[in-house]
PDB file of C-alpha atoms in Angstrom:
ATOM      1  CA  MET E   1      21.312 150.561 131.160  1.00 74.00           C
ATOM      2  CA  ASP E   2      20.968 147.834 128.545  1.00 76.00           C
ATOM      3  CA  GLN E   3      18.822 149.287 125.773  1.00 80.00           C
ATOM      4  CA  ASN E   4      17.618 145.803 124.805  1.00 78.00           C
ATOM      5  CA  SER E   5      16.531 144.785 128.292  1.00 86.00           C
ATOM      6  CA  ARG E   6      12.944 144.372 129.388  1.00 88.00           C
ATOM      7  CA  SER E   7      13.510 146.885 132.192  1.00 89.00           C
ATOM      8  CA  PHE E   8      14.577 149.539 129.693  1.00 88.00           C
ATOM      9  CA  ARG E   9      11.527 148.936 127.500  1.00 88.00           C
ATOM     10  CA  GLU E  10       9.268 149.203 130.558  1.00 90.00           C
ATOM     11  CA  LEU E  11      11.011 152.426 131.560  1.00 90.00           C
ATOM     12  CA  LEU E  12      10.331 153.941 128.134  1.00 92.00           C
ATOM     13  CA  GLU E  13       6.631 153.196 128.571  1.00 92.00           C
ATOM     14  CA  LYS E  14       6.649 155.029 131.906  1.00 93.00           C
ATOM     15  CA  ARG E  15       8.199 158.228 130.588  1.00 96.00           C
ATOM     16  CA  PRO E  16       6.165 161.396 131.219  1.00 96.00           C
ATOM     17  CA  LEU E  17       3.362 162.009 128.740  1.00 96.00           C
ATOM     18  CA  ASN E  18       4.978 165.192 127.455  1.00 97.00           C
ATOM     19  CA  VAL E  19       8.151 163.230 126.633  1.00 98.00           C
ATOM     20  CA  GLN E  20       6.229 160.453 124.916  1.00 96.00           C
ATOM     21  CA  SER E  21       4.435 163.087 122.844  1.00 96.00           C
ATOM     22  CA  VAL E  22       7.750 164.619 121.699  1.00 97.00           C
ATOM     23  CA  LEU E  23       9.915 161.518 121.277  1.00 96.00           C
ATOM     24  CA  GLY E  24       7.346 158.903 120.356  1.00 94.00           C
ATOM     25  CA  SER E  25       9.007 155.489 120.098  1.00 90.00           C
ATOM     26  CA  GLU E  26      12.582 156.837 120.123  1.00 93.00           C
ATOM     27  CA  PRO E  27      14.543 154.801 122.720  1.00 93.00           C
ATOM     28  CA  VAL E  28      15.650 157.865 124.680  1.00 96.00           C
ATOM     29  CA  ALA E  29      15.388 157.527 128.469  1.00 96.00           C
ATOM     30  CA  LEU E  30      14.324 161.098 129.237  1.00 97.00           C
ATOM     31  CA  VAL E  31      12.468 160.702 132.525  1.00 98.00           C
ATOM     32  CA  SER E  32      10.707 162.876 135.083  1.00 98.00           C
ATOM     33  CA  GLY E  33      12.768 164.775 137.615  1.00 98.00           C
ATOM     34  CA  ARG E  34      10.270 163.513 140.186  1.00 98.00           C
ATOM     35  CA  ASP E  35      11.154 159.908 139.351  1.00 97.00           C
ATOM     36  CA  ILE E  36      14.876 160.694 139.503  1.00 97.00           C
ATOM     37  CA  ALA E  37      14.444 162.280 142.945  1.00 97.00           C
ATOM     38  CA  ALA E  38      12.486 159.265 144.188  1.00 96.00           C
ATOM     39  CA  ALA E  39      15.097 156.833 142.831  1.00 94.00           C
ATOM     40  CA  ALA E  40      17.918 158.810 144.465  1.00 95.00           C
ATOM     41  CA  ARG E  41      16.156 158.816 147.841  1.00 95.00           C
ATOM     42  CA  SER E  42      15.508 155.085 147.571  1.00 95.00           C
ATOM     43  CA  ALA E  43      19.164 154.391 146.756  1.00 93.00           C
ATOM     44  CA  GLY E  44      20.512 156.861 149.310  1.00 95.00           C
ATOM     45  CA  SER E  45      22.419 158.659 146.575  1.00 93.00           C
ATOM     46  CA  ILE E  46      22.718 162.155 145.131  1.00 93.00           C
ATOM     47  CA  VAL E  47      22.034 163.485 141.643  1.00 94.00           C
ATOM     48  CA  LEU E  48      24.388 165.565 139.520  1.00 95.00           C
ATOM     49  CA  ALA E  49      22.590 168.540 137.995  1.00 96.00           C
ATOM     50  CA  SER E  50      24.804 170.075 135.324  1.00 96.00           C
ATOM     51  CA  ASN E  51      24.157 173.483 133.791  1.00 96.00           C
ATOM     52  CA  VAL E  52      24.530 172.985 130.046  1.00 96.00           C
ATOM     53  CA  ARG E  53      25.335 176.339 128.474  1.00 94.00           C
ATOM     54  CA  ASN E  54      27.128 174.713 125.537  1.00 95.00           C
ATOM     55  CA  PRO E  55      25.888 171.771 123.415  1.00 95.00           C
ATOM     56  CA  LEU E  56      29.182 169.928 123.972  1.00 95.00           C
ATOM     57  CA  THR E  57      28.514 169.951 127.704  1.00 96.00           C
ATOM     58  CA  ILE E  58      25.333 167.973 127.079  1.00 98.00           C
ATOM     59  CA  LYS E  59      27.219 165.279 125.201  1.00 97.00           C
ATOM     60  CA  GLY E  60      30.029 165.129 127.759  1.00 97.00           C
ATOM     61  CA  VAL E  61      27.703 164.789 130.738  1.00 98.00           C
ATOM     62  CA  LEU E  62      25.578 162.136 129.028  1.00 98.00           C
ATOM     63  CA  LYS E  63      28.705 160.207 128.057  1.00 97.00           C
ATOM     64  CA  ALA E  64      29.980 160.247 131.642  1.00 97.00           C
ATOM     65  CA  ALA E  65      26.572 159.189 132.962  1.00 96.00           C
ATOM     66  CA  ARG E  66      26.479 156.283 130.547  1.00 94.00           C
ATOM     67  CA  GLU E  67      29.970 155.114 131.501  1.00 94.00           C
ATOM     68  CA  LEU E  68      29.144 155.308 135.216  1.00 94.00           C
ATOM     69  CA  GLU E  69      25.613 153.895 134.806  1.00 91.00           C
ATOM     70  CA  ALA E  70      24.275 156.921 136.682  1.00 93.00           C
ATOM     71  CA  PHE E  71      21.228 159.083 136.169  1.00 93.00           C
ATOM     72  CA  VAL E  72      21.788 162.808 135.697  1.00 97.00           C
ATOM     73  CA  MET E  73      19.918 166.087 135.346  1.00 98.00           C
ATOM     74  CA  LEU E  74      20.717 168.510 132.520  1.00 99.00           C
ATOM     75  CA  GLU E  75      19.640 172.001 133.488  1.00 98.00           C
ATOM     76  CA  LEU E  76      19.457 175.496 132.060  1.00 97.00           C
ATOM     77  CA  ALA E  77      18.499 178.589 134.044  1.00 95.00           C
ATOM     78  CA  LYS E  78      15.993 181.107 132.767  1.00 92.00           C
ATOM     79  CA  SER E  79      18.741 183.754 132.657  1.00 90.00           C
ATOM     80  CA  GLU E  80      21.213 181.468 130.845  1.00 93.00           C
ATOM     81  CA  ALA E  81      18.723 180.693 128.088  1.00 91.00           C
ATOM     82  CA  THR E  82      19.024 184.276 126.819  1.00 88.00           C
ATOM     83  CA  TYR E  83      22.765 184.377 126.064  1.00 92.00           C
ATOM     84  CA  CYS E  84      24.124 180.829 125.672  1.00 91.00           C
ATOM     85  CA  GLY E  85      24.501 178.391 122.812  1.00 92.00           C
ATOM     86  CA  CYS E  86      21.911 176.249 124.546  1.00 96.00           C
ATOM     87  CA  THR E  87      18.315 177.447 124.781  1.00 97.00           C
ATOM     88  CA  PHE E  88      15.087 176.075 126.199  1.00 98.00           C
ATOM     89  CA  GLU E  89      14.091 175.266 122.626  1.00 97.00           C
ATOM     90  CA  ASN E  90      17.166 173.302 121.502  1.00 97.00           C
ATOM     91  CA  VAL E  91      18.262 171.433 124.644  1.00 98.00           C
ATOM     92  CA  PRO E  92      15.588 168.692 124.411  1.00 98.00           C
ATOM     93  CA  GLN E  93      16.509 168.042 120.768  1.00 97.00           C
ATOM     94  CA  LEU E  94      20.252 168.056 121.456  1.00 98.00           C
ATOM     95  CA  ALA E  95      19.926 165.767 124.474  1.00 98.00           C
ATOM     96  CA  ALA E  96      17.859 163.239 122.501  1.00 97.00           C
ATOM     97  CA  LYS E  97      20.329 163.396 119.603  1.00 97.00           C
ATOM     98  CA  TYR E  98      23.423 162.869 121.762  1.00 97.00           C
ATOM     99  CA  SER E  99      21.749 160.129 123.774  1.00 96.00           C
ATOM    100  CA  SER E 100      21.064 158.242 120.546  1.00 94.00           C
ATOM    101  CA  GLU E 101      24.596 158.832 119.251  1.00 94.00           C
ATOM    102  CA  LEU E 102      25.998 157.334 122.472  1.00 93.00           C
ATOM    103  CA  GLY E 103      23.987 154.194 121.931  1.00 88.00           C
ATOM    104  CA  GLY E 104      21.119 155.038 124.258  1.00 82.00           C
ATOM    105  CA  GLY E 105      20.619 153.662 127.722  1.00 86.00           C
ATOM    106  CA  VAL E 106      21.376 156.961 129.488  1.00 92.00           C
ATOM    107  CA  LEU E 107      18.773 157.909 132.112  1.00 95.00           C
ATOM    108  CA  PHE E 108      18.420 161.678 132.399  1.00 98.00           C
ATOM    109  CA  GLY E 109      16.036 164.498 133.156  1.00 98.00           C
ATOM    110  CA  LEU E 110      15.759 168.041 131.793  1.00 99.00           C
ATOM    111  CA  HIS E 111      15.488 170.681 134.509  1.00 99.00           C
ATOM    112  CA  VAL E 112      14.358 174.288 134.000  1.00 98.00           C
ATOM    113  CA  ASP E 113      16.667 175.879 136.565  1.00 96.00           C
ATOM    114  CA  HIS E 114      15.978 179.043 138.575  1.00 94.00           C
ATOM    115  CA  TYR E 115      12.880 180.235 136.752  1.00 97.00           C
ATOM    116  CA  ALA E 116      12.792 183.629 138.451  1.00 96.00           C
ATOM    117  CA  ILE E 117       9.483 185.190 139.508  1.00 97.00           C
ATOM    118  CA  ARG E 118      10.102 188.709 140.809  1.00 96.00           C
ATOM    119  CA  SER E 119       6.697 190.313 140.255  1.00 96.00           C
ATOM    120  CA  ARG E 120       3.075 189.663 139.383  1.00 96.00           C
ATOM    121  CA  GLU E 121       3.948 190.402 135.750  1.00 97.00           C
ATOM    122  CA  ASP E 122       6.566 187.623 135.843  1.00 97.00           C
ATOM    123  CA  LEU E 123       3.968 185.343 137.385  1.00 97.00           C
ATOM    124  CA  LEU E 124       1.451 185.931 134.613  1.00 97.00           C
ATOM    125  CA  ASP E 125       4.093 185.568 131.892  1.00 97.00           C
ATOM    126  CA  SER E 126       5.399 182.331 133.379  1.00 98.00           C
ATOM    127  CA  ILE E 127       2.221 180.270 132.954  1.00 97.00           C
ATOM    128  CA  PRO E 128       2.106 180.140 129.119  1.00 98.00           C
ATOM    129  CA  HIS E 129       5.907 180.009 128.854  1.00 98.00           C
ATOM    130  CA  LEU E 130       6.295 177.044 131.204  1.00 98.00           C
ATOM    131  CA  ARG E 131       3.421 175.297 129.459  1.00 98.00           C
ATOM    132  CA  LYS E 132       5.388 175.636 126.216  1.00 98.00           C
ATOM    133  CA  LEU E 133       8.558 174.263 127.839  1.00 98.00           C
ATOM    134  CA  VAL E 134       6.659 171.231 129.132  1.00 98.00           C
ATOM    135  CA  GLU E 135       5.386 170.637 125.607  1.00 98.00           C
ATOM    136  CA  LEU E 136       9.000 170.746 124.353  1.00 98.00           C
ATOM    137  CA  GLY E 137       9.955 167.920 126.699  1.00 98.00           C
ATOM    138  CA  TRP E 138      11.352 169.485 129.875  1.00 99.00           C
ATOM    139  CA  THR E 139      10.721 167.191 132.828  1.00 99.00           C
ATOM    140  CA  SER E 140      11.423 169.305 135.908  1.00 98.00           C
ATOM    141  CA  VAL E 141      11.041 172.972 136.888  1.00 99.00           C
ATOM    142  CA  ALA E 142      12.666 175.158 139.560  1.00 98.00           C
ATOM    143  CA  VAL E 143      10.327 177.971 140.595  1.00 98.00           C
ATOM    144  CA  ASP E 144      12.472 180.707 142.131  1.00 97.00           C
ATOM    145  CA  ALA E 145      10.519 183.510 143.788  1.00 97.00           C
ATOM    146  CA  SER E 146      13.059 183.763 146.609  1.00 94.00           C
ATOM    147  CA  HIS E 147      13.848 187.406 145.811  1.00 91.00           C
ATOM    148  CA  ASN E 148      10.483 188.325 147.349  1.00 94.00           C
ATOM    149  CA  PRO E 149       9.408 188.480 151.018  1.00 92.00           C
ATOM    150  CA  ASP E 150       8.532 185.054 152.465  1.00 91.00           C
ATOM    151  CA  TRP E 151       4.770 185.447 152.088  1.00 94.00           C
ATOM    152  CA  GLU E 152       4.988 186.596 148.450  1.00 96.00           C
ATOM    153  CA  ASN E 153       7.534 183.865 147.740  1.00 96.00           C
ATOM    154  CA  LEU E 154       5.046 181.298 149.019  1.00 97.00           C
ATOM    155  CA  CYS E 155       2.116 182.740 147.038  1.00 98.00           C
ATOM    156  CA  PHE E 156       4.036 183.201 143.776  1.00 98.00           C
ATOM    157  CA  THR E 157       5.573 179.726 144.026  1.00 98.00           C
ATOM    158  CA  ARG E 158       2.187 178.179 144.759  1.00 98.00           C
ATOM    159  CA  ASP E 159       0.510 179.918 141.831  1.00 98.00           C
ATOM    160  CA  VAL E 160       3.170 178.791 139.345  1.00 98.00           C
ATOM    161  CA  ALA E 161       3.496 175.254 140.730  1.00 98.00           C
ATOM    162  CA  MET E 162      -0.240 174.671 140.377  1.00 98.00           C
ATOM    163  CA  HIS E 163       0.223 174.915 136.593  1.00 97.00           C
ATOM    164  CA  ILE E 164       3.073 172.388 136.413  1.00 98.00           C
ATOM    165  CA  PRO E 165       1.962 168.768 135.855  1.00 97.00           C
ATOM    166  CA  ALA E 166       2.242 166.784 139.085  1.00 96.00           C
ATOM    167  CA  TYR E 167       4.160 163.999 137.351  1.00 96.00           C
ATOM    168  CA  LEU E 168       7.116 166.307 136.652  1.00 98.00           C
ATOM    169  CA  GLY E 169       9.885 167.312 139.039  1.00 98.00           C
ATOM    170  CA  LEU E 170       9.513 170.474 141.122  1.00 99.00           C
ATOM    171  CA  GLU E 171      12.180 172.533 142.868  1.00 98.00           C
ATOM    172  CA  VAL E 172      11.371 175.553 145.038  1.00 98.00           C
ATOM    173  CA  GLU E 173      13.594 178.045 146.807  1.00 96.00           C
ATOM    174  CA  VAL E 174      13.650 179.908 150.088  1.00 94.00           C
ATOM    175  CA  GLY E 175      16.562 182.254 150.725  1.00 82.00           C
ATOM    176  CA  GLU E 176      18.720 183.905 148.065  1.00 70.00           C
ATOM    177  CA  ILE E 177      22.323 182.960 147.280  1.00 64.00           C
ATOM    178  CA  LYS E 178      24.212 185.954 148.696  1.00 58.00           C
ATOM    179  CA  GLY E 179      27.254 184.466 150.379  1.00 53.00           C
ATOM    180  CA  PRO E 180      28.026 184.365 154.142  1.00 58.00           C
ATOM    181  CA  GLY E 181      25.562 185.865 156.605  1.00 60.00           C
ATOM    182  CA  GLU E 182      22.312 185.254 154.722  1.00 77.00           C
ATOM    183  CA  LEU E 183      21.457 181.677 155.658  1.00 87.00           C
ATOM    184  CA  THR E 184      18.034 180.061 155.342  1.00 90.00           C
ATOM    185  CA  THR E 185      16.658 179.130 158.756  1.00 91.00           C
ATOM    186  CA  VAL E 186      14.799 175.956 159.645  1.00 93.00           C
ATOM    187  CA  GLU E 187      11.775 178.057 160.546  1.00 94.00           C
ATOM    188  CA  GLU E 188      11.730 179.697 157.102  1.00 93.00           C
ATOM    189  CA  ALA E 189      11.958 176.338 155.373  1.00 95.00           C
ATOM    190  CA  LEU E 190       9.180 174.801 157.505  1.00 96.00           C
ATOM    191  CA  PHE E 191       6.893 177.783 156.894  1.00 95.00           C
ATOM    192  CA  PHE E 192       7.535 177.656 153.166  1.00 97.00           C
ATOM    193  CA  ILE E 193       7.198 173.913 152.601  1.00 98.00           C
ATOM    194  CA  GLY E 194       4.303 173.642 155.044  1.00 98.00           C
ATOM    195  CA  GLY E 195       2.458 176.362 153.185  1.00 98.00           C
ATOM    196  CA  LEU E 196       2.959 174.626 149.846  1.00 98.00           C
ATOM    197  CA  ASN E 197       1.930 171.267 151.292  1.00 98.00           C
ATOM    198  CA  SER E 198      -1.323 172.807 152.543  1.00 98.00           C
ATOM    199  CA  TRP E 199      -2.145 173.464 148.870  1.00 98.00           C
ATOM    200  CA  ARG E 200      -1.261 169.867 147.944  1.00 98.00           C
ATOM    201  CA  ILE E 201       2.041 170.936 146.405  1.00 98.00           C
ATOM    202  CA  PHE E 202       4.915 168.607 147.299  1.00 98.00           C
ATOM    203  CA  PRO E 203       8.316 169.737 145.955  1.00 98.00           C
ATOM    204  CA  ASP E 204      11.058 167.231 145.199  1.00 98.00           C
ATOM    205  CA  PHE E 205      13.935 169.640 145.808  1.00 97.00           C
ATOM    206  CA  LEU E 206      14.414 172.644 148.103  1.00 96.00           C
ATOM    207  CA  ALA E 207      17.068 175.227 147.251  1.00 94.00           C
ATOM    208  CA  ILE E 208      18.316 177.243 150.224  1.00 92.00           C
ATOM    209  CA  SER E 209      20.898 179.883 151.054  1.00 86.00           C
ATOM    210  CA  ASN E 210      23.758 177.965 152.694  1.00 80.00           C
ATOM    211  CA  GLY E 211      26.570 180.499 152.465  1.00 74.00           C
ATOM    212  CA  SER E 212      27.610 179.838 148.889  1.00 69.00           C
ATOM    213  CA  LYS E 213      27.756 182.549 146.228  1.00 68.00           C
ATOM    214  CA  HIS E 214      27.799 182.970 142.470  1.00 63.00           C
ATOM    215  CA  GLY E 215      30.927 183.493 140.417  1.00 63.00           C
ATOM    216  CA  THR E 216      34.493 182.223 140.191  1.00 59.00           C
ATOM    217  CA  TYR E 217      36.341 182.365 143.504  1.00 54.00           C
TER     218      TYR E 217
END
């Protein structure tokens, strides 16, 4: 996107408030995951979400997005943030730095991937931690309480999502990734999303179990 265009300047003014607070007038097009999801639906397209465990991955993905004039999501899972070169603290800074080095004009979001909630203790710990991540500039969150029974998954997801600003992206999950034989059913998805909607929570993305599995294979 042309960094000198009127459209780009208008886009910068519409960035999420947490991003404007962090980046100020820097011409970095870090936008809400919710806006990216809406744009993708409108265009009938998909969005690449790339896990960025290494700083060089951030630069490579942003460079490709710029060359293809595509928007992209840079994501880091809660588990990855504990052992990788990228952390929740440094990814926003690195992404802004590399975007500027590439000449700007790259539209991207920052997605907190698979933020696992396995217990009430996790739930209580998540509220202040996610608030901090929002303040750092993350623009989308995946609440993953799928390890719990359906009812607890719904309640835990609801309780966390209510503390995430509505202008940011939200991903939720029903069904764990276990490989063949553990597929999410339509009924499970309808129960889950319907329950969240009844609390005025409207996710942008739904992660399901579709037969895939983790690892190299």
